[in-house]
Amino acid sequence: MKILSQTDPDVLGLISKETKRQEDGIELIASENYTSKAVMEALGSPLTNKYSEGYIGKRYYGGNEVIDEVEALAIERCKKLFGCEHVNVQPLSGSPANAAVYFATIKPGDKVLGLQLDHGGHLSHGHPVNFSGMLYNFTQYQVDRETGRIDMEKVREIALREKPKMILAGFSAYSRSLDWKKFKEIADEIGAITFADIAHIAGLIAGKAIESPVPYFDIVSTTTHKTLRGPRGAIIMCKEPFAKAIDKAVFPGMQGGPHDHATAAMAVAFHEALQPEFQAYAKKVIENAKVMAAELMDAGLKIISDGTDNHLMVVDVTSKGISGKEAERVLDIAGISTSRSTIPFDPRKPMDPSGVRLGTAAITTRGFDVASTRIVAKFIVDTIENHSDEAKLKSIRENILELCRKYPLYA
Ligand code: DSN
């Protein structure tokens, strides 16, 4: 970054500091990942200069002949990757994408069924403080108290009673596979639209490591920067009959100009995800998550639902005499990034809940195998069990630095 170093050393200094933080620590935030340098180069390109409100061949600005090709390439690659009938690649991120889906398909006040936030759902799935919960009439389903899993018979019961216009399946903090087929069967019984938010697992689906809702669901949204390892952004895939309404809802309904540099970076990420190496990556992410969950359970920590089928897990840390917020803080001191998380039926408050959420997407990109993941899990246990011992935390930090140096990020 030679030019930036001359024109704005302040910003360069901050970028260097953050890069070092990422290199020197272990990233276990389940929604984060490391993009390739190719994705970053596309993001840092002159495409960021362009306005291109509208769609391919129908823009409200001149000079869009190249941008049309960029968007067409992203669409073509995305269709190949997910096998969807139609895709809109313009949403700026996950919540705007979900807003566009509701805007395209239902009216304010309409009934929707979604997973409750503290049971693993997302704010935009109907939480009362979010636009979704304010504008639409959400009924929330929960996980079972004993198993920590979604009970599809209960979902069916609620659906038949409430008769929502839309059934939403998707999560931010749920470690089990969703039964897409069953969701679709239930929706068909009441004529509801099916909407899947696969933000967390899109990369695992693209890598063919878990089942896709695309063949079954009417509409599927996802961010592109989590397990999918692309730039920050989102896409909405849908069956052909919903295509026009979705496109109209994104533009001019919700957004102005798309971020063309991000569209190009998405095209790069889709290309990367179409390679056989990406399928190997997706499998390894799950292998690493399973190993991490097993290690933590062996050490006496409770994992919600007693394991994982994907890249993430929610760990109840309270049995070790510590809260989720405190666990997040001491793990940060040790050099491990996590995010505090509520657990289902959490007796504690969301700002200081009972759990932390962990994910293995980023460490797997970095090259961590099963053996090093096991070491990371031991560091987590050590940190949590010795959370008041400053000298111990310092020594764990040193060991983590040593481990990180074995897996250089941007060398
Ligand atoms: N904030 C993201 C997550 O961490 O899961 C979802 O939007």
PDB file of C-alpha atoms and ligand atoms in Angstrom, residues 29-32 93-95 120-124 171-173 197 199-200 223 225-226 232 311-312 339 357, ligand 1:
ATOM      1  CA  ILE A  29     -16.403 -15.621  15.268  1.00  0.00           C
ATOM      2  CA  ALA A  30     -18.785 -17.889  13.365  1.00  0.00           C
ATOM      3  CA  SER A  31     -19.836 -15.218  10.866  1.00  0.00           C
ATOM      4  CA  GLU A  32     -16.304 -14.189   9.884  1.00  0.00           C
ATOM      5  CA  SER A  93     -25.936  -6.936   3.004  1.00  0.00           C
ATOM      6  CA  GLY A  94     -28.028  -9.534   4.809  1.00  0.00           C
ATOM      7  CA  SER A  95     -30.669  -7.394   6.529  1.00  0.00           C
ATOM      8  CA  GLY A 120     -30.595 -19.158  17.114  1.00  0.00           C
ATOM      9  CA  GLY A 121     -32.588 -16.934  14.741  1.00  0.00           C
ATOM     10  CA  HIS A 122     -31.562 -13.522  13.398  1.00  0.00           C
ATOM     11  CA  LEU A 123     -32.722  -9.991  14.246  1.00  0.00           C
ATOM     12  CA  SER A 124     -34.268  -9.696  10.770  1.00  0.00           C
ATOM     13  CA  PHE A 171     -30.314 -19.034  11.665  1.00  0.00           C
ATOM     14  CA  SER A 172     -27.335 -17.213  13.068  1.00  0.00           C
ATOM     15  CA  ALA A 173     -26.657 -19.569  15.958  1.00  0.00           C
ATOM     16  CA  ASP A 197     -31.826 -17.445   5.039  1.00  0.00           C
ATOM     17  CA  ALA A 199     -26.223 -16.622   5.466  1.00  0.00           C
ATOM     18  CA  HIS A 200     -24.200 -18.786   7.822  1.00  0.00           C
ATOM     19  CA  THR A 223     -24.732 -12.827   2.760  1.00  0.00           C
ATOM     20  CA  HIS A 225     -18.923 -12.953   3.388  1.00  0.00           C
ATOM     21  CA  LYS A 226     -19.326 -15.762   5.913  1.00  0.00           C
ATOM     22  CA  ARG A 232     -19.402  -8.140   2.326  1.00  0.00           C
ATOM     23  CA  HIS A 311     -19.367 -24.789  11.206  1.00  0.00           C
ATOM     24  CA  LEU A 312     -20.712 -23.380  14.470  1.00  0.00           C
ATOM     25  CA  SER A 339     -18.957 -13.553  20.185  1.00  0.00           C
ATOM     26  CA  ARG A 357     -20.741 -18.819  19.793  1.00  0.00           C
TER      27      ARG A 357
HETATM   28  N1  DSN B   1     -24.122 -10.589  12.572  1.00  0.00           N
HETATM   29  C1  DSN B   1     -24.182 -11.846  11.888  1.00  0.00           C
HETATM   30  C2  DSN B   1     -23.748 -12.957  12.768  1.00  0.00           C
HETATM   31  O1  DSN B   1     -22.793 -12.759  13.492  1.00  0.00           O
HETATM   32  O2  DSN B   1     -24.324 -14.036  12.737  1.00  0.00           O
HETATM   33  C3  DSN B   1     -25.507 -12.112  11.321  1.00  0.00           C
HETATM   34  O3  DSN B   1     -25.960 -10.964  10.666  1.00  0.00           O
END
